[in-house]
PDB file of C-alpha atoms in Angstrom:
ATOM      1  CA  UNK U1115     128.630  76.703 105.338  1.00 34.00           C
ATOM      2  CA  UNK U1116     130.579  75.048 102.623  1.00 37.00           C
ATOM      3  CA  UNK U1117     129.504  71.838 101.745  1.00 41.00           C
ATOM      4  CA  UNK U1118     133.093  70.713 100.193  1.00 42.00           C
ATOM      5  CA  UNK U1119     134.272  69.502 103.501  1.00 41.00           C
ATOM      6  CA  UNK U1120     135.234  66.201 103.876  1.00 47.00           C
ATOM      7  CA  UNK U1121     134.924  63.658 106.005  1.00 51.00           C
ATOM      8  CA  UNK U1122     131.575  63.015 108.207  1.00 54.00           C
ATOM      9  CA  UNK U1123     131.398  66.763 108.523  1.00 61.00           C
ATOM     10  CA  UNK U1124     130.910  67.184 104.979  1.00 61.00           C
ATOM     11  CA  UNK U1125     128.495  64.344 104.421  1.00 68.00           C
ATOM     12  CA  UNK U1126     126.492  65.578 107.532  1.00 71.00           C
ATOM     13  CA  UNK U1127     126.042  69.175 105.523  1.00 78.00           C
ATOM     14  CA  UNK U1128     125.311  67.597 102.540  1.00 77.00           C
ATOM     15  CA  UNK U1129     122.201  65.764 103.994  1.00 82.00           C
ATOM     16  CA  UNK U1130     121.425  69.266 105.713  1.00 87.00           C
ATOM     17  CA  UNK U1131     121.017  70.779 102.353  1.00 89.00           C
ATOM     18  CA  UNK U1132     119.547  68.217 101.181  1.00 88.00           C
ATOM     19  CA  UNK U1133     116.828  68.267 103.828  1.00 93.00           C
ATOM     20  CA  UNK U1134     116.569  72.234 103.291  1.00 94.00           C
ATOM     21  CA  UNK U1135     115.976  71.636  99.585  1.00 95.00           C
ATOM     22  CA  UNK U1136     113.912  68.685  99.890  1.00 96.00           C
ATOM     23  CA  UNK U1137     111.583  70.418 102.255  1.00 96.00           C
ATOM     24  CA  UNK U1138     111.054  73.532 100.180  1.00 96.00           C
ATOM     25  CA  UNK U1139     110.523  71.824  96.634  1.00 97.00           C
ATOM     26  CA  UNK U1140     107.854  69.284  97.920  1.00 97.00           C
ATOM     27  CA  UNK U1141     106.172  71.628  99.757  1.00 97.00           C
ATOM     28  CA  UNK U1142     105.736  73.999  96.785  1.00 97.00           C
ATOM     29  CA  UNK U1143     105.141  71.084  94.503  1.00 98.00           C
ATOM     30  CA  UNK U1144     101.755  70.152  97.489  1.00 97.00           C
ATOM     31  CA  UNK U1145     100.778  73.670  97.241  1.00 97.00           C
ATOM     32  CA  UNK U1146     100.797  73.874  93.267  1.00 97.00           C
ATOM     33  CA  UNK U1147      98.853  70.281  92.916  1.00 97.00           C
ATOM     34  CA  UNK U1148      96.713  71.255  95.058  1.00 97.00           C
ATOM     35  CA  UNK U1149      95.728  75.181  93.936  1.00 96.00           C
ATOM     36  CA  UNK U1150      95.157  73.482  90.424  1.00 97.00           C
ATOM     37  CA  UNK U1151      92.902  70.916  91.565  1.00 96.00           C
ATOM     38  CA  UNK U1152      90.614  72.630  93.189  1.00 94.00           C
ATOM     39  CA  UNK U1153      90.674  75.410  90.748  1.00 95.00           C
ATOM     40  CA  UNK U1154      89.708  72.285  88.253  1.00 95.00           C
ATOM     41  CA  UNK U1155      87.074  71.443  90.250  1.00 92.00           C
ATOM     42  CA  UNK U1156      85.724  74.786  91.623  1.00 90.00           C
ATOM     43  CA  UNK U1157      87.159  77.132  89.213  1.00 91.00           C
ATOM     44  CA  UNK U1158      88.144  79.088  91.566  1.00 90.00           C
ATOM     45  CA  UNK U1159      91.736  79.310  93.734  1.00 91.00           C
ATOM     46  CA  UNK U1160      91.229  79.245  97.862  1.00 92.00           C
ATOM     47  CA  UNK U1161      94.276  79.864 100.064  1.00 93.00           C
ATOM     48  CA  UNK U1162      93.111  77.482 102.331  1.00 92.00           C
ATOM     49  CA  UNK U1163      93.019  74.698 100.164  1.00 94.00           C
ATOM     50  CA  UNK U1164      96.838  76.103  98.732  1.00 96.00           C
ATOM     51  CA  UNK U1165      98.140  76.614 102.559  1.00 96.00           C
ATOM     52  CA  UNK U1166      97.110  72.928 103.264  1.00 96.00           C
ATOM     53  CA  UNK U1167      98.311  71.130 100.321  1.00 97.00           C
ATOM     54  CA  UNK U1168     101.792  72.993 100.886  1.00 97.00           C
ATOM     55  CA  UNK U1169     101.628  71.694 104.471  1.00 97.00           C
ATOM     56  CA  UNK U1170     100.629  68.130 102.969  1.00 98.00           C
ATOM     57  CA  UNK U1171     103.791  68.017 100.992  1.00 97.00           C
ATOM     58  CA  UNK U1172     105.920  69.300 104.166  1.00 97.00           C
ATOM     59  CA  UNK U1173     104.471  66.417 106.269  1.00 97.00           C
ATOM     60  CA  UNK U1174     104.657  63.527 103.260  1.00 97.00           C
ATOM     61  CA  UNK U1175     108.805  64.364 102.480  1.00 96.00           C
ATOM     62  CA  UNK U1176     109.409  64.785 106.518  1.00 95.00           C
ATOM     63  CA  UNK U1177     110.190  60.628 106.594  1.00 93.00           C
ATOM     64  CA  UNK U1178     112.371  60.655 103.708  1.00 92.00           C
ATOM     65  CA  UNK U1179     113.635  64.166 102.977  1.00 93.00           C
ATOM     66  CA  UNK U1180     117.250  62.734 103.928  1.00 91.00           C
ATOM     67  CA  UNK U1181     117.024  59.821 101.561  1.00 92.00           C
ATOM     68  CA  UNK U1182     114.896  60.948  98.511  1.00 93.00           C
ATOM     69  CA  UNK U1183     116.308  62.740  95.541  1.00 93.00           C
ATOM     70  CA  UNK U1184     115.178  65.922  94.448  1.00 94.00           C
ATOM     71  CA  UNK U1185     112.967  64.332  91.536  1.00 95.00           C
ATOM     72  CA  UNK U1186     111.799  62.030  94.471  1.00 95.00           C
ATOM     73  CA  UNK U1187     110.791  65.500  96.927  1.00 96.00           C
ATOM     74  CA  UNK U1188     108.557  67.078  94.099  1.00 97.00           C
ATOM     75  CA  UNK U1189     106.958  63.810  93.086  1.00 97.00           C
ATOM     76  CA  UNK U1190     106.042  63.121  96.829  1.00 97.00           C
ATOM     77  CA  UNK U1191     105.129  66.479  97.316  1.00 97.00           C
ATOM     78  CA  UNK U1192     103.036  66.535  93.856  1.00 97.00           C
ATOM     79  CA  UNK U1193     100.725  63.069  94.649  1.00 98.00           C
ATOM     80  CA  UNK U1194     100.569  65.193  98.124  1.00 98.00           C
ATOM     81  CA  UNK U1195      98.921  67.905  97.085  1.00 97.00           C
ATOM     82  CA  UNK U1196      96.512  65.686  95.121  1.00 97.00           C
ATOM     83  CA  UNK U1197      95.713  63.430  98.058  1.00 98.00           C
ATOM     84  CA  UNK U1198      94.975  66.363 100.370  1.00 97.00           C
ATOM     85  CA  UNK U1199      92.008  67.213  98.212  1.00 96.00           C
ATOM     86  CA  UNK U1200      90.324  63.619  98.225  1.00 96.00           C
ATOM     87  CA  UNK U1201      91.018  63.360 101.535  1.00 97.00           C
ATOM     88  CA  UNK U1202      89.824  66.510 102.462  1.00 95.00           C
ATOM     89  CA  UNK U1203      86.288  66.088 100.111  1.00 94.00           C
ATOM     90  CA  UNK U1204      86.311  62.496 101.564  1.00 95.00           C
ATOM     91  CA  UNK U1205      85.539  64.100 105.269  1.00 95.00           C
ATOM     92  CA  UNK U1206      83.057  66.633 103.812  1.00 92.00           C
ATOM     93  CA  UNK U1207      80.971  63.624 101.992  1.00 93.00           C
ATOM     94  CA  UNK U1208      81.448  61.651 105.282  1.00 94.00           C
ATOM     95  CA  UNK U1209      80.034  64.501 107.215  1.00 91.00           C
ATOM     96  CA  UNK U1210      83.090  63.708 109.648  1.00 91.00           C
ATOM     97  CA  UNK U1211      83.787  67.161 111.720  1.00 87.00           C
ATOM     98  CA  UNK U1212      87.453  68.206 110.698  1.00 90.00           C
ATOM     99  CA  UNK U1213      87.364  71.711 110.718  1.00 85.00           C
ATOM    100  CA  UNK U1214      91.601  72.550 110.514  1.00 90.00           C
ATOM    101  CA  UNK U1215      91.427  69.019 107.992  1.00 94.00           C
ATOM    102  CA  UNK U1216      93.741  67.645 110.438  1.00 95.00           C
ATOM    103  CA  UNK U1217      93.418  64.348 108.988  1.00 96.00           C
ATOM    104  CA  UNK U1218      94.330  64.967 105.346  1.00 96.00           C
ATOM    105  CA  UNK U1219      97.222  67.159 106.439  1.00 97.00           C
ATOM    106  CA  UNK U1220      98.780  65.133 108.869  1.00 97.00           C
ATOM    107  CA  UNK U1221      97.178  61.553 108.666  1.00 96.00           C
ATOM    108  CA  UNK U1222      97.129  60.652 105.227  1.00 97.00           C
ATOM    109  CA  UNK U1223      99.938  63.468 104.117  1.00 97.00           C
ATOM    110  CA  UNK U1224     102.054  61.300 106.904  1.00 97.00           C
ATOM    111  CA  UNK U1225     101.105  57.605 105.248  1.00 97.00           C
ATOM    112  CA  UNK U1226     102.005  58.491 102.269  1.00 97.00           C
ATOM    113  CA  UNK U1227     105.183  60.260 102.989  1.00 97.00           C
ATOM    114  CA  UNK U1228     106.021  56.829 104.836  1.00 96.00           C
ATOM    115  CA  UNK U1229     105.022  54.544 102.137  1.00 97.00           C
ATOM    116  CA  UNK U1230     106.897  56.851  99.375  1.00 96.00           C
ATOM    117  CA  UNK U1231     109.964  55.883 100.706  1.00 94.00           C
ATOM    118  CA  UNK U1232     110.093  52.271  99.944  1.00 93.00           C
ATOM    119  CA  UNK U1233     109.413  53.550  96.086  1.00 94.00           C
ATOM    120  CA  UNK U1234     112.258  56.811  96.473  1.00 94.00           C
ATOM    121  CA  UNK U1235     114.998  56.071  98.904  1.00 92.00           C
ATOM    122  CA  UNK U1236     117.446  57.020  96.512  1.00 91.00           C
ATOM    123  CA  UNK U1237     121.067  54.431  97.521  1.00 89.00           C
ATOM    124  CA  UNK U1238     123.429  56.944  97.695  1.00 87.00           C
ATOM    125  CA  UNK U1239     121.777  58.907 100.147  1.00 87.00           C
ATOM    126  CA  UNK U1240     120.255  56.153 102.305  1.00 87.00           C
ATOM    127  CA  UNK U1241     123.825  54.904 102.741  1.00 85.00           C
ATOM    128  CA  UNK U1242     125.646  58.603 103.917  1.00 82.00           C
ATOM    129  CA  UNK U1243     122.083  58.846 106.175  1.00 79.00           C
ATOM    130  CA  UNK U1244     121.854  54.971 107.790  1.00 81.00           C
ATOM    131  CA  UNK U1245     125.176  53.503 106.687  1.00 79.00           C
ATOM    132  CA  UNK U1246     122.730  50.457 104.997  1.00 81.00           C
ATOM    133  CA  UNK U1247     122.489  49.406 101.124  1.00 80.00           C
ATOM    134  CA  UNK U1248     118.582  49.459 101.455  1.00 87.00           C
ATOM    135  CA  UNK U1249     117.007  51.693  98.878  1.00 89.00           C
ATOM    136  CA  UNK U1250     113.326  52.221  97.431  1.00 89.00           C
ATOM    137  CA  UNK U1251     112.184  50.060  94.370  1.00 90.00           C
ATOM    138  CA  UNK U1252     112.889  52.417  91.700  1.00 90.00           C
ATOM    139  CA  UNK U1253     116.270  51.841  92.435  1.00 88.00           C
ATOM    140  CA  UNK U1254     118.933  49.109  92.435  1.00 80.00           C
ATOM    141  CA  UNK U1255     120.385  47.965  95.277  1.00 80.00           C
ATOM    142  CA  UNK U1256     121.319  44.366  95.560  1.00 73.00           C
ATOM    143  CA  UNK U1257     117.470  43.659  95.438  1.00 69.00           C
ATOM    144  CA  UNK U1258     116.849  44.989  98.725  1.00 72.00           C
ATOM    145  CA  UNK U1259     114.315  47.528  97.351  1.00 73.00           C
ATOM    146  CA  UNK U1260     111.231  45.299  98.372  1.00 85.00           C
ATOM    147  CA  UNK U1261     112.136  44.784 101.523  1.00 88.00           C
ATOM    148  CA  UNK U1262     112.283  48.608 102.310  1.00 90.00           C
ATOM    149  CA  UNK U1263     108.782  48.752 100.842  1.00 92.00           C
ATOM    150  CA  UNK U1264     107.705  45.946 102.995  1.00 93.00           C
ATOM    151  CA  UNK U1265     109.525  47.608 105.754  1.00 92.00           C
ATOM    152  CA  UNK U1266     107.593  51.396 105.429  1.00 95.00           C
ATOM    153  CA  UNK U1267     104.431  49.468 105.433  1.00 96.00           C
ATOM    154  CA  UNK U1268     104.659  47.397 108.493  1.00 97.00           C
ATOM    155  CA  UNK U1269     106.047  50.767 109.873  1.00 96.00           C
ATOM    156  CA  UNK U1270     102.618  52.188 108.685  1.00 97.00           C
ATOM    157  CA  UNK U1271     100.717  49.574 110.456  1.00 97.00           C
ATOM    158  CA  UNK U1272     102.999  49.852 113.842  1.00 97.00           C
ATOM    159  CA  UNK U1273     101.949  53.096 114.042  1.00 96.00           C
ATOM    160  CA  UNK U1274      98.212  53.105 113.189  1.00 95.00           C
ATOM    161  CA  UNK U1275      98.156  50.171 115.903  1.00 97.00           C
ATOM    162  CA  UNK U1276     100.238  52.342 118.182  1.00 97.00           C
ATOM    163  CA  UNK U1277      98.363  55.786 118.050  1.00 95.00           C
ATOM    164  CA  UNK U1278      95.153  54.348 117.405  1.00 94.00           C
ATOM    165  CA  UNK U1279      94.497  51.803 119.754  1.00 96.00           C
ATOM    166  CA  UNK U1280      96.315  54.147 122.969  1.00 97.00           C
ATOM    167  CA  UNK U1281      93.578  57.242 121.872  1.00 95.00           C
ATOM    168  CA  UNK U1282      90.394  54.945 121.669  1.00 96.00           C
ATOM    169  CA  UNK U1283      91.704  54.103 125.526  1.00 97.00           C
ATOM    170  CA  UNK U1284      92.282  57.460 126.210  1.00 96.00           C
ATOM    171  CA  UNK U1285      88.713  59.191 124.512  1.00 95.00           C
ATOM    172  CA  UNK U1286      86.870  56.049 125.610  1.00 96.00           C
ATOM    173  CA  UNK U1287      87.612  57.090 129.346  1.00 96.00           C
ATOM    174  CA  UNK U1288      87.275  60.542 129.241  1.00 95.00           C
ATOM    175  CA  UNK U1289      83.745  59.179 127.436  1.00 93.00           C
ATOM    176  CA  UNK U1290      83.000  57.058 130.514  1.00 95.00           C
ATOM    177  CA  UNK U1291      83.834  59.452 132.979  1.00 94.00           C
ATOM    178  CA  UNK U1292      81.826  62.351 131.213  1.00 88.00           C
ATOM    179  CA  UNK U1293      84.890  64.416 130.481  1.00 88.00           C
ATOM    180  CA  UNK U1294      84.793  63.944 126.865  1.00 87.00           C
ATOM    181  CA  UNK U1295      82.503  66.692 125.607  1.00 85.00           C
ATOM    182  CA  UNK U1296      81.345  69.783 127.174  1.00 83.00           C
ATOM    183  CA  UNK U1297      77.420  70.841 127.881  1.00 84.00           C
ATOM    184  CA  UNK U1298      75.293  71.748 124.992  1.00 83.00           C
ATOM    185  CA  UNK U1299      74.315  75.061 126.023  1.00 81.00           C
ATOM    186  CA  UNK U1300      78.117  75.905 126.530  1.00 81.00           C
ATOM    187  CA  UNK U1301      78.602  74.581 122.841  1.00 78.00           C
ATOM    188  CA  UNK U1302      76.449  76.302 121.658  1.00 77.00           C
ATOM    189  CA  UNK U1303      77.644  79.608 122.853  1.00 75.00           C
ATOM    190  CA  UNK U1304      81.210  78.565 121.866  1.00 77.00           C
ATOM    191  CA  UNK U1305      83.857  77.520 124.185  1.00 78.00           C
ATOM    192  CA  UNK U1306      86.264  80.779 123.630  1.00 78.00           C
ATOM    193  CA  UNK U1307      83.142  82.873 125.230  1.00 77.00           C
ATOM    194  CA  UNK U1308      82.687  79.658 128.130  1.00 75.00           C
ATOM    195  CA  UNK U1309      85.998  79.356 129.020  1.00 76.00           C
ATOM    196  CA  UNK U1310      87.703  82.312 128.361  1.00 78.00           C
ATOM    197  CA  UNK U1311      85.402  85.372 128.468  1.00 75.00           C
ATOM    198  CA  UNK U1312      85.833  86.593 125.138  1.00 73.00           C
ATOM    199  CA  UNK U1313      84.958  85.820 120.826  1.00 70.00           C
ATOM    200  CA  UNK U1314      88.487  84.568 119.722  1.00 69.00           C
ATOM    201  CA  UNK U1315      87.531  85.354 115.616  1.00 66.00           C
ATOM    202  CA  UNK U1316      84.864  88.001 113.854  1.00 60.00           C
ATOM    203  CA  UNK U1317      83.718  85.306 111.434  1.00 56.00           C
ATOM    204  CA  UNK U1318      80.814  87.802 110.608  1.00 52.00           C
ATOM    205  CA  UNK U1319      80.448  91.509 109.918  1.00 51.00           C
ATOM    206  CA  UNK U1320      77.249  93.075 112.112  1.00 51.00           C
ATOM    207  CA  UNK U1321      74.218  93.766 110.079  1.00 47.00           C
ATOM    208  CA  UNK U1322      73.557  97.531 110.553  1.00 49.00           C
ATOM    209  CA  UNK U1323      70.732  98.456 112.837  1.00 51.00           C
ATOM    210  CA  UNK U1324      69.140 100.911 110.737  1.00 56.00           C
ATOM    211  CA  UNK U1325      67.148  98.323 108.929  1.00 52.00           C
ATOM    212  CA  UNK U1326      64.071  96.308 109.730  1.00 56.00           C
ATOM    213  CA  UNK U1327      65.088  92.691 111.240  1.00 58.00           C
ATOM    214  CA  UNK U1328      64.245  90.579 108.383  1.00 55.00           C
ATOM    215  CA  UNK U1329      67.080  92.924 106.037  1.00 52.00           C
ATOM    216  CA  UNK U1330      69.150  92.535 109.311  1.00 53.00           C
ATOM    217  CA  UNK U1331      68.477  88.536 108.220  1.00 55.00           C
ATOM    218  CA  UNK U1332      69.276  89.057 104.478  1.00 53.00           C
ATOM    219  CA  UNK U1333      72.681  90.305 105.365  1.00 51.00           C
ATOM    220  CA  UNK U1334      73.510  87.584 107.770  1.00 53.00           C
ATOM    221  CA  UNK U1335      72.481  85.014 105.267  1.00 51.00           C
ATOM    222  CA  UNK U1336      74.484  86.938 102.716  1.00 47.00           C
ATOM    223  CA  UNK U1337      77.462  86.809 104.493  1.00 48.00           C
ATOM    224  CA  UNK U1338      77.379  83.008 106.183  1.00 46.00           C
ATOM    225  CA  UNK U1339      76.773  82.006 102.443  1.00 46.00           C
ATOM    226  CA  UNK U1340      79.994  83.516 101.378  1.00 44.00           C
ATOM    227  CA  UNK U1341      83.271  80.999 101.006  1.00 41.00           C
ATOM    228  CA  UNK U1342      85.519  82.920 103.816  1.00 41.00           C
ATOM    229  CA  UNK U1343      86.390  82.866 106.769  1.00 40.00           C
ATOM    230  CA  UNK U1344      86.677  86.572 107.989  1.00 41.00           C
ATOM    231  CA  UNK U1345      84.142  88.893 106.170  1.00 44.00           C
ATOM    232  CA  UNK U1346      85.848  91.490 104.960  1.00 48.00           C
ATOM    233  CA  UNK U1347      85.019  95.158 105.093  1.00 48.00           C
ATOM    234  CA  UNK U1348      84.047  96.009 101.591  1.00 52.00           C
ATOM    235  CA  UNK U1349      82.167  92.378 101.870  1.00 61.00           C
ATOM    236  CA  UNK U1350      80.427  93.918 104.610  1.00 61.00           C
ATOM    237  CA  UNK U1351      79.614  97.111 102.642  1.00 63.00           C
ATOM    238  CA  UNK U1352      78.633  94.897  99.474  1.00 69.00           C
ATOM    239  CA  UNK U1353      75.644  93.277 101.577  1.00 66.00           C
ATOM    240  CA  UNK U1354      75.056  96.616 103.689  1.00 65.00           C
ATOM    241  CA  UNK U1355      73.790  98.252 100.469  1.00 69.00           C
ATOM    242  CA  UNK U1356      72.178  94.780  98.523  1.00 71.00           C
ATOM    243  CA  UNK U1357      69.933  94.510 101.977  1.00 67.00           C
ATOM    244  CA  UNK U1358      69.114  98.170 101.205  1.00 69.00           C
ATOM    245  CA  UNK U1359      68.347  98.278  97.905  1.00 70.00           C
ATOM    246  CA  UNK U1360      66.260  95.425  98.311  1.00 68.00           C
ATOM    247  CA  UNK U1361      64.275  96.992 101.166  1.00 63.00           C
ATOM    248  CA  UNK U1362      63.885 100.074  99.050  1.00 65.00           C
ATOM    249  CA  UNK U1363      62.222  98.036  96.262  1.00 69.00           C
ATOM    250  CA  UNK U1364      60.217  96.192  98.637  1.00 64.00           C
ATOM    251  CA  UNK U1365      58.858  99.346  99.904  1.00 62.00           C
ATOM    252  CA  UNK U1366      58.009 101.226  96.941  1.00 62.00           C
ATOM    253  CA  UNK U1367      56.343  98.397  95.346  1.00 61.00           C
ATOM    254  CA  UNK U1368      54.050  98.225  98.382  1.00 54.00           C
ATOM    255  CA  UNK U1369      53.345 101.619  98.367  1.00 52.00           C
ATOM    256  CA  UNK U1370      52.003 101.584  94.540  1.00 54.00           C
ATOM    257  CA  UNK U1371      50.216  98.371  95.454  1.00 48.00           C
ATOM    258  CA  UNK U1372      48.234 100.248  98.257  1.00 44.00           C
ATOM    259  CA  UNK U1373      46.050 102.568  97.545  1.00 42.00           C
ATOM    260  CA  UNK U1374      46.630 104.641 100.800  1.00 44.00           C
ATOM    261  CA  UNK U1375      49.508 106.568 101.986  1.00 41.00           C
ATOM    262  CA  UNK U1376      50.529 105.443 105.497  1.00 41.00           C
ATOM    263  CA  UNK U1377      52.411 108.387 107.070  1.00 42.00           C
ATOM    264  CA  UNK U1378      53.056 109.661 110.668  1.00 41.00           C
ATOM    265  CA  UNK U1379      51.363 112.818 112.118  1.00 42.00           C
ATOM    266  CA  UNK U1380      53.277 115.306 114.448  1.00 45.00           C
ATOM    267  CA  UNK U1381      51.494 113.620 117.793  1.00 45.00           C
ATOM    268  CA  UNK U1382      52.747 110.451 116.641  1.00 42.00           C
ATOM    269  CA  UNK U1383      49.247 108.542 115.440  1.00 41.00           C
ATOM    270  CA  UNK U1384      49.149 106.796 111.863  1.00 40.00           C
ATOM    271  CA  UNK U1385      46.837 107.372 109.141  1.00 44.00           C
ATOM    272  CA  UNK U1386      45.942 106.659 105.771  1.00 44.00           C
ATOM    273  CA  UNK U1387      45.802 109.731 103.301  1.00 44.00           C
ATOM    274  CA  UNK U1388      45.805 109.792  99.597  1.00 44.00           C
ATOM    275  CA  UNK U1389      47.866 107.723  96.969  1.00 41.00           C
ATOM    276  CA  UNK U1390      51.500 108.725  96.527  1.00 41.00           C
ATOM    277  CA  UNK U1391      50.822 108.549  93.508  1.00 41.00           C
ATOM    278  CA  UNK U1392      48.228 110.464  90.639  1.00 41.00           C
ATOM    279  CA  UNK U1393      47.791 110.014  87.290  1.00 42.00           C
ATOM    280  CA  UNK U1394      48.270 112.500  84.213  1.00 44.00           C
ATOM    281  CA  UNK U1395      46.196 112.775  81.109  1.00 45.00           C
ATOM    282  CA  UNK U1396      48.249 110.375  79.108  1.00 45.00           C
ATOM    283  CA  UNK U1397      48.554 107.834  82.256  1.00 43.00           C
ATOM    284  CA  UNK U1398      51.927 109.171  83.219  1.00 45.00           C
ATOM    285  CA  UNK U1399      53.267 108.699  86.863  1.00 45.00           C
ATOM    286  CA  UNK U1400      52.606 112.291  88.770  1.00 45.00           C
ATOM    287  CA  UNK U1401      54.688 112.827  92.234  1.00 46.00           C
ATOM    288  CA  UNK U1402      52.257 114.258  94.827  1.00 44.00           C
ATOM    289  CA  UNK U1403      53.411 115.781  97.915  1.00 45.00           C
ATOM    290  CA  UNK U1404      52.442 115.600 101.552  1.00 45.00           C
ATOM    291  CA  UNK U1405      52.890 117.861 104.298  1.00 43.00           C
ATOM    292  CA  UNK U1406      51.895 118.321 107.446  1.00 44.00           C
ATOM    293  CA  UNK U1407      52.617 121.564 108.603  1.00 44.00           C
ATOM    294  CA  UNK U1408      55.807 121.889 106.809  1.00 42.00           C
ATOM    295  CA  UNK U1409      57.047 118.826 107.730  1.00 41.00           C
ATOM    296  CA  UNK U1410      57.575 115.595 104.790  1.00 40.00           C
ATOM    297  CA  UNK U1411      55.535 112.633 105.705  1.00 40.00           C
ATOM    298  CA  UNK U1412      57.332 109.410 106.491  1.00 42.00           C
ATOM    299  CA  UNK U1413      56.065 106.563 103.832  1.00 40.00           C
ATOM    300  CA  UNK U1414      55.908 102.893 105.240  1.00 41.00           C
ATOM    301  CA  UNK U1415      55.264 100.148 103.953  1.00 42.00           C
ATOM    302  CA  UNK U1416      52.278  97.862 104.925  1.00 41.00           C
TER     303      UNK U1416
END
């Protein structure tokens, strides 16, 4: 659509650009601030911490995508990004449950895209959007830039009061009533099994059942220490033969600790033979070989 129409057409598709452009740039400018905080601070780049800063900069220019400038977008969109991360850490240190960071997206990303426009409402574009000569207080506008400031923040506070004070009504009820949380043992077991009859996410690969219970441990350990949220399938594979190697070690060293070879007969009994081990002349490790009837003997470890 051309945007050198004239008229209110015209200035209606200029905003609609605007929007479009306004959108994308602060949104990339969230996800950049954020990626190189936290690799800064981690040193290290997650995608989840890059997919929520660029939905923290979509949520902060949503208010004023229509007035801002596109110097404005990216700045909003920057400081963002950078918010997002305190935010987010802020929960974590506050041991407040926020596992989607809700908050930090939406809550704070939405203050501050509220409050940014009493600093970037850029005169031009407030008047084509609203038809008033308000503007932010970077700008000049017959000095009506600190009134639009105080404006965003009683706007702020109107809606804090608003949502705030209608869901402690709500949750408190549901609280009194008993309706607010489910049993523990159904919590436990996870509400996508209670309700619905099924696991809605692998969030951890199966240790294999070839191994003795406490490798079966290592690998679960090994993978709920790792920083994702699917395990992946060389991930998987990476633990599979760590647990392994580690329960080969174990087992040789106990079998050169002990001076008896623990092995199982054809019937099925156990019994102790001689060392798996003998000495050379010069002290050199000598392989000696058991059979029983043909068959290799099975070493265990104590």
């Amino acid at each position: 659509v051309s945007t050198q129409s004239t008229g209110v057409a015209g200035e209606l598709v200029s905003v609609a650009s605007h929007v479009a452009a306004h959108m994308t740039l602060s949104a990339a400018m969230g996800g950049l601030s954020s990626t190189l905080l936290d690799y800064a601070l981690n040193k290290k780049v997650q995608v989840r911490m890059t997919n929520n800063g660029i939905l923290t900069g979509l949520v902060a220019v949503t208010a004023g995508c229509g007035v801002t400038t596109s110097y404005g977008a990216m700045i909003i969109g920057a400081i963002a990004g950078v918010l997002y991360q305190a935010s987010s850490k802020l929960l974590l240190r506050c041991k407040i449950d926020d596992v989607v960071d809700a908050v930090p997206v939406h809550l704070v990303g939405g203050i501050w895209g509220t409050f940014a426009i009493g600093f970037f409402a850029y005169p031009e574009e407030v008047e084509i959007y609203f038809s008033t000569g308000s503007c932010g207080v970077f700008y000049e506008c017959n000095g009506n830039g600190k009134y639009q400031l105080a404006a965003q923040i009683v706007l702020i506070l109107a809606n804090i009061a608003w949502t705030g004070g209608l869901t402690i009504i709500m949750y408190m009820t549901l609280r009194l009533l008993g309706l607010l949380r489910v049993d523990r043992e159904m919590e436990e077991k996870g509400l996508d099994i209670s309700y619905h009859g099924g696991v809605a996410y692998q969030l951890m690969a199966p240790p294999p059942m070839n191994l003795p219970e406490e490798y079966q441990d290592l690998i679960g350990s090994w993978t709920r220490n790792r920083d994702l949220t699917r395990i992946e399938e060389e991930d998987e594979e990476e633990a599979r033969k760590d647990a392994t190697a580690k329960w080969v070690s174990d087992t040789e060293m106990a079998e050169q600790e002990t001076e008896g070879l623990v092995r199982t007969s054809p019937s099925g009994s156990y019994g102790a033979t001689e060392s798996p081990v003998t000495r050379g002349d010069k002290g050199k490790p000598r392989p000696h070989n058991h059979g029983d009837n043909g068959r290799s003997s099975q070493r265990i470890s104590d």
